[in-house]
Amino acid sequence: GESVGLHLPTLSVQEGDNSIINCAYSNSASDYFIWYKQESGKGPQFIIDIRSNMDKRQGQRVTVLLNKTVKHLSLQIAATQPGDSAVYFCAETRPGYSTLTFGKGTMLLVSP
Amino acid sequence: DGGITQSPKYLFRKEGQNVTLSCEQNLNHDAMYWYRQDPGQGLRLIYYSQIVNDFQKGDIAEGYSVSREKKESFPLTVTSAQKNPTAFYLCASSLHQADTEAFFGQGTRLTVV
């Protein structure tokens, strides 16, 4: 989910569990969404994207779901591994916009 | 290898000094961006450029300046007018505008001493 203030929301899971990270967006005109993974001290890495003409897209071990009715995006990670531990950001843009707008991020902690 | 390179990885600045952060990409991307990230926070847009010799202010441009003289390069200068410059700075590029994947560099951590 989205955070307020300095503390990121944190999701703690056990290795092998499935993880679901959520993101809410506010503008109904948003039509392109990306999930990024950021490990400590590094730049964000692209995970998966989805356009508003789709409601689901799958990658390797990841699935993004888009619910335009409630303006909600989720990232599902199957069989979570310790290497998945990172901060996950959603980002969105809309027609006529030249830049992405980022959410504040969710920290995923995976225990062996 | 194609990619986006930021340098230096760590930078220390004395108060009152200007410093320039380097960002180079060999992906032939038109658009480039600078973001600032503070601890526990998301990314905030400083400046962006969609084409050579053109750039626009983002949400927090005050105290920063940029240039885009070459397609591959988008340096960011943190001026003495930026009151709280200590942060993690991220450069990104995308093929065209924002509706395509943005690739990020590994960041520069700037500390004012």
PDB file of C-alpha atoms in Angstrom:
ATOM      1  CA  GLY A   1       0.000   0.000   0.000  1.00  0.00           C
ATOM      2  CA  GLU A   2       0.969   3.674   0.034  1.00  0.00           C
ATOM      3  CA  SER A   3       2.651   5.228   3.015  1.00  0.00           C
ATOM      4  CA  VAL A   4       2.406   8.542   4.770  1.00  0.00           C
ATOM      5  CA  GLY A   5       5.472   9.921   6.490  1.00  0.00           C
ATOM      6  CA  LEU A   6       8.965   8.500   6.689  1.00  0.00           C
ATOM      7  CA  HIS A   7       8.229   4.837   7.344  1.00  0.00           C
ATOM      8  CA  LEU A   8       7.684   2.529   4.429  1.00  0.00           C
ATOM      9  CA  PRO A   9       4.987  -0.094   4.763  1.00  0.00           C
ATOM     10  CA  THR A  10       6.666  -3.448   5.147  1.00  0.00           C
ATOM     11  CA  LEU A  11       5.580  -6.902   4.068  1.00  0.00           C
ATOM     12  CA  SER A  12       7.376  -9.779   5.804  1.00  0.00           C
ATOM     13  CA  VAL A  13       7.050 -13.256   4.307  1.00  0.00           C
ATOM     14  CA  GLN A  14       8.723 -16.627   4.535  1.00  0.00           C
ATOM     15  CA  GLU A  15      10.743 -18.030   1.677  1.00  0.00           C
ATOM     16  CA  GLY A  16       8.470 -19.946  -0.669  1.00  0.00           C
ATOM     17  CA  ASP A  17       5.342 -17.946   0.191  1.00  0.00           C
ATOM     18  CA  ASN A  18       3.520 -15.907  -2.388  1.00  0.00           C
ATOM     19  CA  SER A  19       3.738 -12.126  -1.874  1.00  0.00           C
ATOM     20  CA  ILE A  20       1.235  -9.471  -2.850  1.00  0.00           C
ATOM     21  CA  ILE A  21       2.250  -5.824  -2.892  1.00  0.00           C
ATOM     22  CA  ASN A  22      -0.431  -3.219  -3.422  1.00  0.00           C
ATOM     23  CA  CYS A  23      -0.520   0.251  -4.884  1.00  0.00           C
ATOM     24  CA  ALA A  24      -3.335   2.756  -5.152  1.00  0.00           C
ATOM     25  CA  TYR A  25      -3.339   5.517  -7.729  1.00  0.00           C
ATOM     26  CA  SER A  26      -5.529   8.571  -7.816  1.00  0.00           C
ATOM     27  CA  ASN A  27      -5.999   9.612 -11.430  1.00  0.00           C
ATOM     28  CA  SER A  28      -8.552   7.704 -13.471  1.00  0.00           C
ATOM     29  CA  ALA A  29      -6.829   8.897 -16.659  1.00  0.00           C
ATOM     30  CA  SER A  30      -3.638   6.957 -15.828  1.00  0.00           C
ATOM     31  CA  ASP A  31      -3.033   4.471 -18.618  1.00  0.00           C
ATOM     32  CA  TYR A  32       0.441   3.010 -18.137  1.00  0.00           C
ATOM     33  CA  PHE A  33       1.826   1.421 -14.992  1.00  0.00           C
ATOM     34  CA  ILE A  34       5.202   0.000 -14.051  1.00  0.00           C
ATOM     35  CA  TRP A  35       6.543  -1.922 -11.065  1.00  0.00           C
ATOM     36  CA  TYR A  36      10.151  -1.368 -10.055  1.00  0.00           C
ATOM     37  CA  LYS A  37      12.367  -3.190  -7.565  1.00  0.00           C
ATOM     38  CA  GLN A  38      15.036  -1.247  -5.686  1.00  0.00           C
ATOM     39  CA  GLU A  39      17.709  -2.970  -3.644  1.00  0.00           C
ATOM     40  CA  SER A  40      19.521  -1.017  -0.974  1.00  0.00           C
ATOM     41  CA  GLY A  41      21.941   1.560  -2.411  1.00  0.00           C
ATOM     42  CA  LYS A  42      21.039   0.763  -6.015  1.00  0.00           C
ATOM     43  CA  GLY A  43      18.870   2.209  -8.735  1.00  0.00           C
ATOM     44  CA  PRO A  44      15.373   0.839  -9.400  1.00  0.00           C
ATOM     45  CA  GLN A  45      15.072  -2.097 -11.783  1.00  0.00           C
ATOM     46  CA  PHE A  46      12.105  -2.668 -14.077  1.00  0.00           C
ATOM     47  CA  ILE A  47       9.997  -5.691 -13.153  1.00  0.00           C
ATOM     48  CA  ILE A  48       6.854  -5.569 -15.243  1.00  0.00           C
ATOM     49  CA  ASP A  49       4.491  -3.082 -16.845  1.00  0.00           C
ATOM     50  CA  ILE A  50       0.840  -3.001 -17.865  1.00  0.00           C
ATOM     51  CA  ARG A  51      -1.326  -0.727 -19.955  1.00  0.00           C
ATOM     52  CA  SER A  52      -4.869   0.211 -19.061  1.00  0.00           C
ATOM     53  CA  ASN A  53      -6.377  -1.907 -21.844  1.00  0.00           C
ATOM     54  CA  MET A  54      -5.340  -4.981 -19.837  1.00  0.00           C
ATOM     55  CA  ASP A  55      -6.244  -6.155 -16.347  1.00  0.00           C
ATOM     56  CA  LYS A  56      -3.561  -8.788 -15.909  1.00  0.00           C
ATOM     57  CA  ARG A  57      -0.069  -9.429 -17.171  1.00  0.00           C
ATOM     58  CA  GLN A  58       2.321 -12.206 -16.243  1.00  0.00           C
ATOM     59  CA  GLY A  59       6.067 -12.399 -16.219  1.00  0.00           C
ATOM     60  CA  GLN A  60       8.508 -14.835 -14.740  1.00  0.00           C
ATOM     61  CA  ARG A  61       7.232 -15.470 -11.188  1.00  0.00           C
ATOM     62  CA  VAL A  62       5.448 -12.111 -11.208  1.00  0.00           C
ATOM     63  CA  THR A  63       1.926 -11.063 -12.083  1.00  0.00           C
ATOM     64  CA  VAL A  64       0.531  -7.549 -12.185  1.00  0.00           C
ATOM     65  CA  LEU A  65      -3.193  -7.004 -11.712  1.00  0.00           C
ATOM     66  CA  LEU A  66      -4.926  -3.767 -12.584  1.00  0.00           C
ATOM     67  CA  ASN A  67      -8.350  -2.826 -11.270  1.00  0.00           C
ATOM     68  CA  LYS A  68      -9.320   0.419 -12.939  1.00  0.00           C
ATOM     69  CA  THR A  69     -12.658   0.572 -11.166  1.00  0.00           C
ATOM     70  CA  VAL A  70     -11.037   1.107  -7.789  1.00  0.00           C
ATOM     71  CA  LYS A  71      -7.756   2.497  -9.155  1.00  0.00           C
ATOM     72  CA  HIS A  72      -5.673  -0.293  -7.672  1.00  0.00           C
ATOM     73  CA  LEU A  73      -2.586  -2.093  -8.866  1.00  0.00           C
ATOM     74  CA  SER A  74      -0.986  -5.156  -7.342  1.00  0.00           C
ATOM     75  CA  LEU A  75       2.199  -7.104  -7.844  1.00  0.00           C
ATOM     76  CA  GLN A  76       2.152 -10.787  -7.037  1.00  0.00           C
ATOM     77  CA  ILE A  77       5.438 -12.625  -6.591  1.00  0.00           C
ATOM     78  CA  ALA A  78       5.231 -16.404  -6.607  1.00  0.00           C
ATOM     79  CA  ALA A  79       7.507 -18.562  -4.467  1.00  0.00           C
ATOM     80  CA  THR A  80       9.239 -15.569  -2.913  1.00  0.00           C
ATOM     81  CA  GLN A  81      12.995 -15.900  -2.451  1.00  0.00           C
ATOM     82  CA  PRO A  82      15.426 -14.038  -0.141  1.00  0.00           C
ATOM     83  CA  GLY A  83      16.780 -12.275  -3.245  1.00  0.00           C
ATOM     84  CA  ASP A  84      13.367 -10.686  -3.683  1.00  0.00           C
ATOM     85  CA  SER A  85      13.925  -8.619  -0.541  1.00  0.00           C
ATOM     86  CA  ALA A  86      13.870  -4.996  -1.667  1.00  0.00           C
ATOM     87  CA  VAL A  87      11.663  -1.928  -1.878  1.00  0.00           C
ATOM     88  CA  TYR A  88       9.003  -2.141  -4.577  1.00  0.00           C
ATOM     89  CA  PHE A  89       7.617   0.962  -6.262  1.00  0.00           C
ATOM     90  CA  CYS A  90       4.679   1.401  -8.542  1.00  0.00           C
ATOM     91  CA  ALA A  91       4.749   4.200 -11.104  1.00  0.00           C
ATOM     92  CA  GLU A  92       2.103   5.532 -13.444  1.00  0.00           C
ATOM     93  CA  THR A  93       1.593   8.027 -16.200  1.00  0.00           C
ATOM     94  CA  ARG A  94      -1.280   9.300 -18.290  1.00  0.00           C
ATOM     95  CA  PRO A  95      -1.808  10.697 -21.791  1.00  0.00           C
ATOM     96  CA  GLY A  96      -0.101  14.033 -22.293  1.00  0.00           C
ATOM     97  CA  TYR A  97       2.268  13.505 -19.384  1.00  0.00           C
ATOM     98  CA  SER A  98       5.972  13.259 -20.087  1.00  0.00           C
ATOM     99  CA  THR A  99       7.000  11.717 -16.782  1.00  0.00           C
ATOM    100  CA  LEU A 100       6.204   8.862 -14.426  1.00  0.00           C
ATOM    101  CA  THR A 101       4.698   9.490 -10.991  1.00  0.00           C
ATOM    102  CA  PHE A 102       6.076   7.141  -8.334  1.00  0.00           C
ATOM    103  CA  GLY A 103       4.414   5.800  -5.241  1.00  0.00           C
ATOM    104  CA  LYS A 104       6.329   5.823  -1.963  1.00  0.00           C
ATOM    105  CA  GLY A 105       7.173   2.137  -2.018  1.00  0.00           C
ATOM    106  CA  THR A 106       6.716  -1.032   0.005  1.00  0.00           C
ATOM    107  CA  MET A 107       9.568  -2.911   1.596  1.00  0.00           C
ATOM    108  CA  LEU A 108       9.472  -6.681   1.126  1.00  0.00           C
ATOM    109  CA  LEU A 109      11.441  -8.749   3.647  1.00  0.00           C
ATOM    110  CA  VAL A 110      11.859 -12.444   2.906  1.00  0.00           C
ATOM    111  CA  SER A 111      13.033 -14.749   5.672  1.00  0.00           C
ATOM    112  CA  PRO A 112      14.802 -18.021   4.840  1.00  0.00           C
TER     113      PRO A 112
ATOM    114  CA  ASP B   1      26.994  -3.313 -22.740  1.00  0.00           C
ATOM    115  CA  GLY B   2      24.214  -0.791 -23.165  1.00  0.00           C
ATOM    116  CA  GLY B   3      23.113   1.076 -20.120  1.00  0.00           C
ATOM    117  CA  ILE B   4      22.964   4.225 -18.090  1.00  0.00           C
ATOM    118  CA  THR B   5      25.953   5.261 -15.993  1.00  0.00           C
ATOM    119  CA  GLN B   6      26.055   7.684 -13.130  1.00  0.00           C
ATOM    120  CA  SER B   7      29.220   9.005 -11.563  1.00  0.00           C
ATOM    121  CA  PRO B   8      30.526   9.336  -8.986  1.00  0.00           C
ATOM    122  CA  LYS B   9      28.819   6.796  -6.743  1.00  0.00           C
ATOM    123  CA  TYR B  10      29.564   8.890  -3.650  1.00  0.00           C
ATOM    124  CA  LEU B  11      30.109  12.638  -3.528  1.00  0.00           C
ATOM    125  CA  PHE B  12      30.881  14.964  -0.672  1.00  0.00           C
ATOM    126  CA  ARG B  13      30.291  18.662  -0.884  1.00  0.00           C
ATOM    127  CA  LYS B  14      31.096  21.522   1.389  1.00  0.00           C
ATOM    128  CA  GLU B  15      28.316  23.952   2.098  1.00  0.00           C
ATOM    129  CA  GLY B  16      28.245  26.766  -0.429  1.00  0.00           C
ATOM    130  CA  GLN B  17      29.798  24.751  -3.238  1.00  0.00           C
ATOM    131  CA  ASN B  18      28.221  23.709  -6.505  1.00  0.00           C
ATOM    132  CA  VAL B  19      28.677  20.093  -7.592  1.00  0.00           C
ATOM    133  CA  THR B  20      27.860  18.352 -10.850  1.00  0.00           C
ATOM    134  CA  LEU B  21      26.582  14.786 -11.087  1.00  0.00           C
ATOM    135  CA  SER B  22      27.226  12.932 -14.314  1.00  0.00           C
ATOM    136  CA  CYS B  23      24.705  10.800 -16.215  1.00  0.00           C
ATOM    137  CA  GLU B  24      25.522   9.099 -19.512  1.00  0.00           C
ATOM    138  CA  GLN B  25      23.466   6.627 -21.533  1.00  0.00           C
ATOM    139  CA  ASN B  26      24.307   4.636 -24.647  1.00  0.00           C
ATOM    140  CA  LEU B  27      20.785   3.335 -25.200  1.00  0.00           C
ATOM    141  CA  ASN B  28      19.967   5.966 -27.848  1.00  0.00           C
ATOM    142  CA  HIS B  29      17.105   7.151 -25.652  1.00  0.00           C
ATOM    143  CA  ASP B  30      15.494  10.487 -26.331  1.00  0.00           C
ATOM    144  CA  ALA B  31      14.241  11.211 -22.816  1.00  0.00           C
ATOM    145  CA  MET B  32      16.306  11.578 -19.658  1.00  0.00           C
ATOM    146  CA  TYR B  33      15.294  12.332 -16.081  1.00  0.00           C
ATOM    147  CA  TRP B  34      16.755  13.262 -12.710  1.00  0.00           C
ATOM    148  CA  TYR B  35      15.120  12.160  -9.476  1.00  0.00           C
ATOM    149  CA  ARG B  36      15.923  12.755  -5.852  1.00  0.00           C
ATOM    150  CA  GLN B  37      15.288  10.085  -3.224  1.00  0.00           C
ATOM    151  CA  ASP B  38      15.337  10.712   0.524  1.00  0.00           C
ATOM    152  CA  PRO B  39      15.405   7.898   3.118  1.00  0.00           C
ATOM    153  CA  GLY B  40      12.153   5.968   3.217  1.00  0.00           C
ATOM    154  CA  GLN B  41      10.685   8.084   0.449  1.00  0.00           C
ATOM    155  CA  GLY B  42       9.685   7.685  -3.141  1.00  0.00           C
ATOM    156  CA  LEU B  43      11.304   9.363  -6.121  1.00  0.00           C
ATOM    157  CA  ARG B  44      10.738  13.060  -6.726  1.00  0.00           C
ATOM    158  CA  LEU B  45      11.348  14.534 -10.160  1.00  0.00           C
ATOM    159  CA  ILE B  46      13.914  17.331 -10.405  1.00  0.00           C
ATOM    160  CA  TYR B  47      14.303  17.915 -14.152  1.00  0.00           C
ATOM    161  CA  TYR B  48      13.621  16.046 -17.351  1.00  0.00           C
ATOM    162  CA  SER B  49      14.558  16.363 -20.995  1.00  0.00           C
ATOM    163  CA  GLN B  50      12.684  14.924 -23.941  1.00  0.00           C
ATOM    164  CA  ILE B  51      15.139  16.017 -26.598  1.00  0.00           C
ATOM    165  CA  VAL B  52      18.583  17.518 -26.996  1.00  0.00           C
ATOM    166  CA  ASN B  53      18.843  21.204 -26.067  1.00  0.00           C
ATOM    167  CA  ASP B  54      15.506  21.143 -24.276  1.00  0.00           C
ATOM    168  CA  PHE B  55      14.573  20.403 -20.667  1.00  0.00           C
ATOM    169  CA  GLN B  56      11.751  21.105 -18.231  1.00  0.00           C
ATOM    170  CA  LYS B  57      11.495  21.586 -14.489  1.00  0.00           C
ATOM    171  CA  GLY B  58      10.055  18.808 -12.405  1.00  0.00           C
ATOM    172  CA  ASP B  59       8.414  19.045  -9.000  1.00  0.00           C
ATOM    173  CA  ILE B  60      11.515  20.104  -7.033  1.00  0.00           C
ATOM    174  CA  ALA B  61      13.752  22.012  -9.490  1.00  0.00           C
ATOM    175  CA  GLU B  62      14.716  24.856  -7.145  1.00  0.00           C
ATOM    176  CA  GLY B  63      18.452  24.846  -6.403  1.00  0.00           C
ATOM    177  CA  TYR B  64      19.286  22.546  -9.330  1.00  0.00           C
ATOM    178  CA  SER B  65      20.291  23.091 -12.950  1.00  0.00           C
ATOM    179  CA  VAL B  66      20.769  20.793 -15.938  1.00  0.00           C
ATOM    180  CA  SER B  67      21.974  20.845 -19.530  1.00  0.00           C
ATOM    181  CA  ARG B  68      21.320  18.554 -22.503  1.00  0.00           C
ATOM    182  CA  GLU B  69      23.923  19.401 -25.083  1.00  0.00           C
ATOM    183  CA  LYS B  70      24.264  15.806 -26.245  1.00  0.00           C
ATOM    184  CA  LYS B  71      21.704  13.028 -26.520  1.00  0.00           C
ATOM    185  CA  GLU B  72      23.825  10.728 -24.357  1.00  0.00           C
ATOM    186  CA  SER B  73      24.487  13.125 -21.498  1.00  0.00           C
ATOM    187  CA  PHE B  74      22.291  14.899 -18.918  1.00  0.00           C
ATOM    188  CA  PRO B  75      24.436  16.341 -16.099  1.00  0.00           C
ATOM    189  CA  LEU B  76      22.816  17.718 -12.956  1.00  0.00           C
ATOM    190  CA  THR B  77      24.354  20.599 -11.007  1.00  0.00           C
ATOM    191  CA  VAL B  78      23.392  20.949  -7.377  1.00  0.00           C
ATOM    192  CA  THR B  79      23.903  24.601  -6.591  1.00  0.00           C
ATOM    193  CA  SER B  80      24.548  26.359  -3.303  1.00  0.00           C
ATOM    194  CA  ALA B  81      20.939  27.554  -3.469  1.00  0.00           C
ATOM    195  CA  GLN B  82      19.725  24.024  -2.686  1.00  0.00           C
ATOM    196  CA  LYS B  83      19.240  24.177   1.074  1.00  0.00           C
ATOM    197  CA  ASN B  84      19.102  20.487   1.800  1.00  0.00           C
ATOM    198  CA  PRO B  85      21.108  18.691  -0.883  1.00  0.00           C
ATOM    199  CA  THR B  86      22.057  15.542   1.020  1.00  0.00           C
ATOM    200  CA  ALA B  87      20.166  12.761  -0.789  1.00  0.00           C
ATOM    201  CA  PHE B  88      20.403   9.866  -3.234  1.00  0.00           C
ATOM    202  CA  TYR B  89      20.199  11.100  -6.833  1.00  0.00           C
ATOM    203  CA  LEU B  90      18.937   8.864  -9.616  1.00  0.00           C
ATOM    204  CA  CYS B  91      19.174   9.423 -13.339  1.00  0.00           C
ATOM    205  CA  ALA B  92      16.912   7.578 -15.774  1.00  0.00           C
ATOM    206  CA  SER B  93      16.272   7.418 -19.489  1.00  0.00           C
ATOM    207  CA  SER B  94      13.475   6.164 -21.681  1.00  0.00           C
ATOM    208  CA  LEU B  95      13.145   5.640 -25.407  1.00  0.00           C
ATOM    209  CA  HIS B  96      10.558   8.346 -25.815  1.00  0.00           C
ATOM    210  CA  GLN B  97       8.190   9.855 -23.294  1.00  0.00           C
ATOM    211  CA  ALA B  98       7.009   8.337 -20.067  1.00  0.00           C
ATOM    212  CA  ASP B  99       4.784   5.646 -21.555  1.00  0.00           C
ATOM    213  CA  THR B 100       7.773   3.434 -22.097  1.00  0.00           C
ATOM    214  CA  GLU B 101      10.012   1.707 -19.582  1.00  0.00           C
ATOM    215  CA  ALA B 102      12.521   3.975 -17.838  1.00  0.00           C
ATOM    216  CA  PHE B 103      15.980   2.576 -17.156  1.00  0.00           C
ATOM    217  CA  PHE B 104      17.804   3.828 -14.068  1.00  0.00           C
ATOM    218  CA  GLY B 105      21.435   4.353 -13.241  1.00  0.00           C
ATOM    219  CA  GLN B 106      22.901   3.107  -9.987  1.00  0.00           C
ATOM    220  CA  GLY B 107      22.631   6.467  -8.282  1.00  0.00           C
ATOM    221  CA  THR B 108      24.916   9.047  -6.692  1.00  0.00           C
ATOM    222  CA  ARG B 109      24.825   9.575  -2.964  1.00  0.00           C
ATOM    223  CA  LEU B 110      25.564  13.226  -2.211  1.00  0.00           C
ATOM    224  CA  THR B 111      26.487  14.286   1.298  1.00  0.00           C
ATOM    225  CA  VAL B 112      27.044  17.847   2.432  1.00  0.00           C
ATOM    226  CA  VAL B 113      29.823  18.108   5.009  1.00  0.00           C
TER     227      VAL B 113
END
